[in-house]
Amino acid sequence: MENKSILIILALFLCSITIPVMVNSKYHSEKSIHSLHLKKQKVTHLHFYLFDILNGNKPTAVQIAQPNITIGYKSTTPFGHLYAIDDLLREGPNESSKVIGNAQGLYISSSQSEDMTIVMYIDFGFTKGKFKGSSISVFSRNPITEPNREFAVVGGRGKFRLARGFVECKTHFFDPIPSNAILEYNVTVLHY
């Protein structure tokens, strides 16, 4: 009995000792921000128009999923419907305006009321001009019935690497019957 007690006490003692373990991880490294030699941050302002076309011969936004049932307000974007987009970005609000890029991503109708709110992840990629090959990423809630909306810029690539900022959006044109819209975007981006 005495031997069992000694073994139990010894086992408890050994379990309470922490042995320092060195971890050698090859998939990441940590460095201070000063060692990255980052350039001075810049602020860039962008202004363009997004053409979101849900109907017609060549839609730029298509529904890719929906729930088995939809509860709530019946709208052009019913609750729970998921859309994939590849919308054109233009310098102006006319179809003849110069195309400067495209917006690709997803949005889901997230409102069960008549407020028509979507949650969107969109990558605004630029194919012309100074920012050709660069993009900004937006992930935000979009209450589409409000006249002025603000979205979060959560990242970017190319000249917008490590971007953060905000987007101010207004509906320039909306036709509810075919569900087509032209949106005006004013983007303020802080980047390196």
XYZ file of N, CA and C in Angstrom, residues 46 104-106 119-124 135-141 150-158 160-168 185 187-192:
126
model
N -10.464 56.939 -55.247
C -10.930 56.393 -56.515
C -12.401 56.742 -56.696
N -15.647 41.331 -58.883
C -16.002 39.922 -58.806
C -16.172 39.529 -57.353
N -17.177 38.708 -57.098
C -17.390 38.248 -55.735
C -18.761 37.659 -55.536
N -19.205 37.740 -54.299
C -20.477 37.158 -53.890
C -21.249 38.151 -53.046
N -25.129 41.195 -47.639
C -23.758 41.146 -47.140
C -22.921 40.737 -48.338
N -21.842 41.484 -48.588
C -21.094 41.271 -49.820
C -19.602 41.133 -49.571
N -19.002 40.257 -50.363
C -17.550 40.196 -50.488
C -17.260 40.433 -51.963
N -16.570 41.519 -52.254
C -16.283 41.878 -53.646
C -14.829 42.314 -53.770
N -14.172 41.835 -54.824
C -12.815 42.243 -55.159
C -12.909 43.152 -56.386
N -12.545 44.413 -56.220
C -12.576 45.389 -57.316
C -11.217 45.352 -58.016
N -5.989 45.407 -57.035
C -7.400 45.345 -56.631
C -7.550 45.735 -55.173
N -8.783 46.074 -54.813
C -9.144 46.300 -53.419
C -10.266 45.334 -53.070
N -10.264 44.865 -51.841
C -11.265 43.904 -51.374
C -12.176 44.565 -50.358
N -13.473 44.352 -50.565
C -14.500 44.932 -49.687
C -15.320 43.790 -49.103
N -15.511 43.826 -47.806
C -16.392 42.867 -47.128
C -17.242 43.679 -46.182
N -18.554 43.737 -46.443
C -19.372 44.625 -45.639
C -20.847 44.344 -45.810
N -21.609 44.925 -44.911
C -23.072 44.927 -44.977
C -23.477 46.068 -45.891
N -21.891 53.028 -46.618
C -20.447 52.964 -46.404
C -20.038 51.517 -46.187
N -18.942 51.102 -46.852
C -18.434 49.740 -46.763
C -16.982 49.765 -46.298
N -16.544 48.635 -45.773
C -15.164 48.499 -45.293
C -14.254 47.920 -46.365
N -13.117 48.583 -46.592
C -12.053 48.016 -47.419
C -11.196 47.188 -46.467
N -11.080 45.885 -46.751
C -10.395 44.984 -45.832
C -9.056 44.480 -46.348
N -8.684 44.868 -47.569
C -7.401 44.423 -48.101
C -7.255 44.781 -49.555
N -6.199 44.285 -50.141
C -5.954 44.543 -51.546
C -4.728 43.793 -52.017
N -4.438 43.939 -53.292
C -3.244 43.317 -53.861
C -2.626 44.278 -54.859
N -1.404 43.967 -55.294
C -0.708 44.852 -56.217
C -0.361 46.159 -55.523
N -2.263 48.044 -54.071
C -3.101 48.222 -52.882
C -2.821 47.163 -51.816
N -1.625 46.599 -51.824
C -1.246 45.611 -50.818
C -1.375 46.233 -49.424
N -1.929 45.469 -48.506
C -2.174 45.900 -47.114
C -3.152 47.074 -47.031
N -4.033 47.193 -47.998
C -4.977 48.319 -48.026
C -6.003 48.213 -46.905
N -6.439 49.372 -46.477
C -7.579 49.504 -45.574
C -8.212 50.843 -45.870
N -9.486 50.945 -45.593
C -10.170 52.192 -45.896
C -11.666 52.004 -45.919
N -12.326 52.846 -46.722
C -13.777 52.784 -46.780
C -14.268 53.179 -48.166
N -15.507 52.754 -48.433
C -16.171 53.054 -49.694
C -17.455 53.789 -49.368
N -17.704 54.866 -50.090
C -19.005 55.537 -50.010
C -19.733 55.208 -51.305
N -19.338 54.738 -56.843
C -18.406 54.400 -55.765
C -17.351 55.485 -55.610
N -14.028 55.726 -53.265
C -13.219 54.864 -52.417
C -12.038 55.662 -51.857
N -11.807 55.538 -50.561
C -10.636 56.112 -49.919
C -9.834 54.957 -49.341
N -8.597 54.795 -49.831
C -7.772 53.659 -49.457
C -6.434 54.129 -48.900
N -6.052 53.586 -47.782
C -4.731 53.807 -47.191
C -3.913 52.564 -47.504
N -2.759 52.727 -48.158
C -1.945 51.589 -48.582
C -0.482 51.995 -48.676
N 0.375 51.010 -48.951
C 1.815 51.267 -49.076
C 2.211 51.408 -50.520
